[in-house]
Amino acid sequence: MKVKESMTGLTPYQPGKPMEEVKRELGLKEVVKLASNENPYGSSPKVKEAVMHTLSQVSVYPDGYARLLREKTADILGVDVKQLIFGNGSDEVILILCRSLLNKGDNIITAVPTFPQYKHNAVIEGAEVKEVPLINGVHDLDGLLNKIDNKTKMIFVCNPNNPSGTYVNKEAFSSFMKQVPSHILVVSDEAYFEYVRADDYPDTIPMINEYENLVVLRTFSKAHGLASLRVGYGVGSEKFIQSIEPGREPFNTNSAAQAAASASLEDKDFLDQCIQKNALEMEKFEAFCVDNNFRYYPSEANFILMSVGRPGGEVFEKLLQQGFIVRSGEALGFPDYIRITLGTAEQNERIRQELLKWLN
């Protein structure tokens, strides 16, 4: 048996090292994971109650249409329920988009470095991937436009970008959308949308009314703290979203995930607290970098990409030995950097002190 040629040489997505694995390998009693951009404050207390309620119905298929979650999300966003498509994480929505639009010989355009699943899914469909390097960590929108040809089907803009945390502002994105041909889909991946502090971040949902070739991706994995339950969604024009619905697997979001996401939407106070804490901790990390002359990329997410002047792999290993799991920039396209997910105030202070202790 032989798999399709486009999959030859592809590697599965590599997440951060699991805490239990690190404990076992290094003989550590405590490990702090700051590698996967998870919410260190967990999820709303209402989530646990909602999930527990679903346990009595585990023998029953989930609502394949996710009606309750769909209606709540649509109401908050001010869109029609038919403008939403839900996925097993926003990762699956990316897969559905690639499955629905791409044929062998087509191409997509992305930044580099950015979230790798755009390229991964496009390659599986036999499409070419055109990559445009970031400029100072930010998407080069003119560069993306210059790559467009008659085979281009999709352009991905990760905003804020993972792994740099940088963002494309409202003016730049609006200008960009005006120049993209209407038959090419633009995907604005906004997984870290809730954490954004910048006043000039683009308000993309209303833009969908003007641009039928715009789809916005968001997730419950990050700020909402539901990473293990896997639920994300895409928002677009009703016509387009309904055209790709056949590419969605039946029952792709489970009952617990739907209930948890619905409950999380009802607890705005908890979400706001998480966002405020993240903003405060980001200010502390930025000040730490400035005070110690460490290079860093200003971040609108819940992680910071920073350099202490040593290879990322070396810093990763040193921190790992002390029980901190971060991401080495060597695997993310930034060899001299590490990406640190912001944890609690206590966790962040500990890792900063550990870095100083080692470097001094």
Coordinates of C-alpha atoms in Angstrom, one line a residue:
M1 CA 0.0 0.0 0.0
K2 CA 1.2 3.5 -0.8
V3 CA 0.0 6.8 0.5
K4 CA -0.5 9.7 -1.8
E5 CA 2.7 11.2 -3.1
S6 CA 2.0 14.6 -1.5
M7 CA 2.3 13.2 2.0
T8 CA 5.8 11.8 1.4
G9 CA 8.2 13.6 3.7
L10 CA 5.6 15.4 5.7
T11 CA 5.9 15.2 9.5
P12 CA 3.1 15.3 12.0
Y13 CA 2.6 18.5 14.1
Q14 CA 5.0 18.5 17.0
P15 CA 3.5 20.0 20.2
G16 CA 5.4 21.0 23.3
K17 CA 6.8 18.2 25.5
P18 CA 4.2 16.8 27.9
M19 CA 4.8 17.5 31.6
E20 CA 4.6 13.9 32.7
E21 CA 7.2 12.9 30.2
V22 CA 9.6 15.6 31.4
K23 CA 9.1 14.6 35.0
R24 CA 9.8 11.0 34.2
E25 CA 12.9 11.7 32.0
L26 CA 14.5 14.2 34.4
G27 CA 13.3 12.9 37.7
L28 CA 11.6 16.1 38.6
K29 CA 8.7 16.5 41.0
E30 CA 7.4 19.7 39.5
V31 CA 7.3 20.9 35.9
V32 CA 5.9 24.1 34.6
K33 CA 4.7 24.0 31.0
L34 CA 4.9 27.3 29.2
A35 CA 5.1 25.9 25.6
S36 CA 1.7 25.5 24.1
N37 CA 0.0 28.9 24.6
E38 CA -2.6 27.5 26.9
N39 CA -4.5 29.6 29.4
P40 CA -2.7 29.2 32.8
Y41 CA -5.8 30.2 34.7
G42 CA -7.8 27.3 33.3
S43 CA -11.4 27.7 32.2
S44 CA -14.5 29.3 33.6
P45 CA -16.0 27.5 36.7
K46 CA -19.2 27.2 34.6
V47 CA -17.4 24.9 32.2
K48 CA -16.9 22.1 34.6
E49 CA -20.6 22.0 35.5
A50 CA -21.6 22.1 31.9
V51 CA -19.2 19.2 31.0
M52 CA -20.4 17.1 33.9
H53 CA -24.0 17.5 32.7
T54 CA -23.0 15.9 29.4
L55 CA -21.5 12.7 31.0
S56 CA -24.9 11.1 31.4
Q57 CA -25.4 11.3 27.6
V58 CA -22.1 9.8 26.4
S59 CA -23.9 7.1 24.5
V60 CA -25.7 9.6 22.4
Y61 CA -24.3 11.3 19.4
P62 CA -23.6 15.1 19.8
D63 CA -25.7 17.7 18.0
G64 CA -24.0 17.6 14.6
Y65 CA -25.1 21.2 13.9
A66 CA -23.9 22.5 17.3
R67 CA -27.1 24.6 17.5
L68 CA -26.9 26.0 21.0
L69 CA -23.2 27.0 20.6
R70 CA -23.9 28.2 17.1
E71 CA -26.7 30.5 18.2
K72 CA -24.8 32.0 21.1
T73 CA -21.7 32.6 19.0
A74 CA -23.7 34.2 16.2
D75 CA -25.5 36.4 18.7
I76 CA -22.2 37.7 20.2
L77 CA -20.6 38.3 16.8
G78 CA -23.7 39.8 15.2
V79 CA -23.8 37.3 12.3
D80 CA -26.3 34.8 11.0
V81 CA -26.0 31.2 12.2
K82 CA -25.4 30.1 8.6
Q83 CA -22.3 32.2 8.5
L84 CA -20.5 29.9 11.0
I85 CA -18.7 26.6 10.5
F86 CA -17.5 24.7 13.6
G87 CA -14.5 22.4 13.8
N88 CA -12.5 20.1 16.0
G89 CA -10.4 23.1 16.8
S90 CA -9.8 25.8 14.2
D91 CA -7.2 23.4 12.9
E92 CA -10.0 21.3 11.4
V93 CA -11.6 24.4 9.8
I94 CA -8.2 25.0 8.0
L95 CA -8.3 21.4 6.8
I96 CA -11.9 21.8 5.6
L97 CA -11.0 25.0 3.7
C98 CA -8.0 23.3 2.0
R99 CA -10.1 20.2 1.3
S100 CA -12.8 22.3 -0.3
L101 CA -10.8 24.7 -2.4
L102 CA -7.5 23.1 -3.4
N103 CA -6.6 20.9 -6.3
K104 CA -3.3 19.6 -7.5
G105 CA -1.5 22.5 -9.2
D106 CA -3.2 25.2 -7.2
N107 CA -1.2 27.3 -4.8
I108 CA -1.7 29.1 -1.4
I109 CA 0.4 32.0 -0.1
T110 CA 1.5 32.3 3.5
A111 CA 4.0 34.1 5.6
V112 CA 7.1 32.4 7.0
P113 CA 7.5 31.6 9.8
T114 CA 3.9 31.2 10.7
F115 CA 1.4 28.5 11.9
P116 CA 2.6 25.4 10.0
Q117 CA -0.8 23.8 9.5
Y118 CA -1.6 26.1 6.5
K119 CA 1.3 24.6 4.6
H120 CA 0.7 21.1 5.9
N121 CA -2.9 20.8 4.7
A122 CA -2.2 22.5 1.4
V123 CA 0.6 20.1 0.6
I124 CA -1.6 17.1 1.3
E125 CA -4.1 18.4 -1.2
G126 CA -1.3 18.6 -3.8
A127 CA -1.1 22.4 -3.8
E128 CA 2.1 24.5 -4.1
V129 CA 2.9 26.7 -1.1
K130 CA 4.4 30.2 -1.8
E131 CA 6.0 31.6 1.3
V132 CA 6.8 35.3 2.0
P133 CA 9.3 36.1 4.8
L134 CA 8.1 38.2 7.7
I135 CA 9.5 41.8 8.0
N136 CA 10.5 42.5 11.6
G137 CA 8.2 39.6 12.6
V138 CA 5.2 41.1 10.7
H139 CA 3.4 39.8 7.6
D140 CA 4.7 41.4 4.4
L141 CA 1.3 42.1 2.8
D142 CA 2.8 43.6 -0.3
G143 CA 5.0 40.5 -0.6
L144 CA 1.9 38.3 -0.3
L145 CA 0.1 40.3 -3.0
N146 CA 3.1 40.1 -5.4
K147 CA 3.0 36.3 -5.2
I148 CA -0.5 36.0 -6.6
D149 CA -0.9 34.3 -9.9
N150 CA -3.7 32.6 -11.8
K151 CA -3.2 29.4 -9.7
T152 CA -3.6 31.1 -6.3
K153 CA -6.7 30.0 -4.4
M154 CA -6.0 31.1 -0.8
I155 CA -3.9 33.5 1.3
F156 CA -3.4 33.0 5.0
V157 CA -2.8 35.8 7.4
C158 CA -2.2 34.7 11.0
N159 CA -3.1 37.7 13.1
P160 CA -1.6 37.9 15.7
N161 CA 1.0 35.8 14.1
N162 CA 2.3 32.6 15.7
P163 CA 5.2 32.4 16.6
S164 CA 6.1 36.1 16.6
G165 CA 3.0 37.5 18.3
T166 CA 3.0 40.5 16.0
Y167 CA 0.0 41.8 14.2
V168 CA -1.2 43.4 11.0
N169 CA -3.0 46.7 11.8
K170 CA -6.4 47.8 10.5
E171 CA -5.2 50.2 7.8
A172 CA -2.8 47.7 6.4
F173 CA -5.3 44.8 6.4
S174 CA -8.1 47.0 4.8
S175 CA -5.7 48.1 2.0
F176 CA -4.7 44.5 1.5
M177 CA -8.3 43.2 1.1
K178 CA -9.0 45.9 -1.5
Q179 CA -6.2 44.5 -3.6
V180 CA -6.8 40.8 -3.4
P181 CA -8.9 39.5 -6.3
S182 CA -12.4 38.5 -5.3
H183 CA -12.0 34.9 -6.4
I184 CA -9.1 34.3 -3.9
L185 CA -10.0 33.4 -0.4
V186 CA -8.3 35.4 2.5
V187 CA -8.2 33.5 5.8
S188 CA -7.6 35.8 8.8
D189 CA -6.6 33.3 11.6
E190 CA -7.3 35.1 14.8
A191 CA -6.7 32.4 17.4
Y192 CA -5.3 35.0 19.9
F193 CA -7.9 37.6 19.1
E194 CA -9.1 38.0 22.7
Y195 CA -5.6 38.9 24.0
V196 CA -5.0 41.8 21.6
R197 CA -4.3 45.2 23.2
A198 CA -3.7 47.3 20.1
D199 CA -6.3 49.9 19.3
D200 CA -5.7 49.6 15.6
Y201 CA -6.2 45.9 15.3
P202 CA -8.6 45.2 12.4
D203 CA -12.3 44.5 13.2
T204 CA -12.7 41.8 10.6
I205 CA -16.2 40.4 11.3
P206 CA -18.0 43.4 9.8
M207 CA -15.6 43.3 6.8
I208 CA -17.3 39.9 5.8
N209 CA -20.3 41.9 4.6
E210 CA -18.0 43.7 2.2
Y211 CA -15.7 40.9 1.2
E212 CA -17.2 37.5 0.4
N213 CA -13.7 36.2 0.0
L214 CA -12.8 36.7 3.7
V215 CA -13.1 34.0 6.3
V216 CA -12.2 34.7 10.0
L217 CA -11.0 31.8 12.2
R218 CA -11.3 31.9 16.0
T219 CA -10.9 29.3 18.7
F220 CA -11.9 28.3 22.3
S221 CA -8.5 26.7 22.9
K222 CA -6.6 29.8 24.0
A223 CA -8.2 32.6 26.1
H224 CA -11.3 30.4 26.9
G225 CA -9.0 27.7 28.2
L226 CA -10.7 24.7 26.4
A227 CA -7.6 23.4 24.6
S228 CA -8.2 19.7 25.4
L229 CA -11.8 19.8 24.2
R230 CA -11.0 21.0 20.7
V231 CA -13.5 23.5 19.4
G232 CA -13.0 26.4 17.0
Y233 CA -14.9 28.0 14.2
G234 CA -14.8 30.0 11.0
V235 CA -17.0 33.0 10.0
G236 CA -17.7 34.0 6.5
S237 CA -20.4 34.9 4.0
E238 CA -23.4 32.6 4.2
K239 CA -23.0 31.5 0.6
F240 CA -19.4 30.5 1.0
I241 CA -19.8 28.8 4.4
Q242 CA -22.7 26.7 3.2
S243 CA -20.7 25.7 0.1
I244 CA -17.9 24.2 2.3
E245 CA -20.2 22.6 4.9
P246 CA -20.2 19.2 2.9
G247 CA -16.4 19.1 3.7
R248 CA -17.1 19.0 7.5
E249 CA -17.2 15.5 9.1
P250 CA -20.5 14.6 10.9
F251 CA -20.5 15.1 14.7
N252 CA -17.0 16.7 14.5
T253 CA -17.5 18.7 17.7
N254 CA -18.4 16.5 20.7
S255 CA -21.1 17.2 23.3
A256 CA -18.7 18.1 26.1
A257 CA -16.9 20.6 23.9
Q258 CA -20.1 22.3 22.7
A259 CA -21.4 22.5 26.3
A260 CA -18.1 23.9 27.6
A261 CA -17.8 26.5 24.8
S262 CA -21.4 27.6 25.4
A263 CA -20.8 27.9 29.1
S264 CA -17.6 29.8 28.6
L265 CA -19.4 32.4 26.4
E266 CA -21.7 33.0 29.3
D267 CA -18.9 33.9 31.7
K268 CA -17.5 37.1 30.3
D269 CA -16.2 38.2 33.7
F270 CA -13.8 35.2 33.9
L271 CA -12.6 35.8 30.3
D272 CA -12.0 39.4 31.0
Q273 CA -10.0 38.6 34.2
C274 CA -7.8 36.2 32.2
I275 CA -7.2 38.9 29.5
Q276 CA -6.3 41.5 32.1
K277 CA -3.9 39.2 33.9
N278 CA -2.2 38.3 30.6
A279 CA -1.8 42.0 29.7
L280 CA -0.2 42.7 33.1
E281 CA 2.2 39.8 32.8
M282 CA 3.1 40.8 29.2
E283 CA 4.1 44.2 30.5
K284 CA 6.3 42.6 33.1
F285 CA 8.0 40.4 30.5
E286 CA 8.5 43.3 28.1
A287 CA 10.1 45.4 30.9
F288 CA 12.3 42.4 31.8
C289 CA 13.6 42.2 28.2
V290 CA 14.2 46.0 28.0
D291 CA 16.0 46.0 31.4
N292 CA 18.3 43.2 30.3
N293 CA 18.8 44.2 26.7
F294 CA 17.1 41.0 25.5
R295 CA 15.7 41.2 22.0
Y296 CA 11.9 40.4 21.7
Y297 CA 9.0 40.9 19.4
P298 CA 6.1 43.0 20.8
S299 CA 3.3 40.5 21.2
E300 CA -0.4 40.8 21.0
A301 CA -0.9 37.2 22.1
N302 CA -0.3 35.2 25.3
F303 CA 3.3 34.4 24.5
I304 CA 6.5 36.2 23.9
L305 CA 9.3 35.4 21.4
M306 CA 12.5 36.6 23.0
S307 CA 16.3 36.1 22.7
V308 CA 18.8 36.0 25.5
G309 CA 21.7 35.9 23.0
R310 CA 22.1 32.2 23.0
P311 CA 20.9 29.5 20.6
G312 CA 17.2 28.6 21.2
G313 CA 18.0 24.9 21.6
E314 CA 20.6 25.6 24.3
V315 CA 18.2 27.9 26.3
F316 CA 15.4 25.3 25.9
E317 CA 17.6 22.6 27.4
K318 CA 18.8 24.7 30.3
L319 CA 15.2 25.6 31.2
L320 CA 14.1 22.1 30.8
Q321 CA 16.6 20.9 33.3
Q322 CA 15.1 23.3 35.8
G323 CA 11.5 22.1 35.1
F324 CA 10.4 24.7 32.6
I325 CA 9.0 23.6 29.2
V326 CA 9.2 26.3 26.6
R327 CA 9.5 26.2 22.8
S328 CA 12.9 26.5 21.1
G329 CA 12.9 29.0 18.3
E330 CA 15.1 26.7 16.2
A331 CA 11.9 24.7 15.3
L332 CA 9.9 27.8 14.8
G333 CA 12.1 29.7 12.3
F334 CA 13.9 31.9 14.9
P335 CA 17.1 30.0 15.8
D336 CA 18.3 32.5 18.5
Y337 CA 14.9 32.8 20.2
I338 CA 12.7 31.0 22.6
R339 CA 8.9 31.3 22.8
I340 CA 7.5 31.5 26.3
T341 CA 3.8 31.2 27.0
L342 CA 2.8 33.6 29.7
G343 CA 1.9 31.7 32.9
T344 CA 0.8 32.9 36.3
A345 CA 2.6 35.8 37.9
E346 CA 4.5 33.4 40.2
Q347 CA 5.5 31.1 37.2
N348 CA 6.6 34.0 35.1
E349 CA 8.8 35.5 37.9
R350 CA 10.4 32.1 38.5
I351 CA 11.4 31.6 34.9
R352 CA 12.7 35.1 34.6
Q353 CA 14.9 34.6 37.7
E354 CA 16.0 31.2 36.3
L355 CA 17.2 32.9 33.1
L356 CA 19.1 35.5 35.0
K357 CA 20.6 33.0 37.3
W358 CA 21.9 30.9 34.4
L359 CA 23.1 33.8 32.3
N360 CA 25.0 35.4 35.2

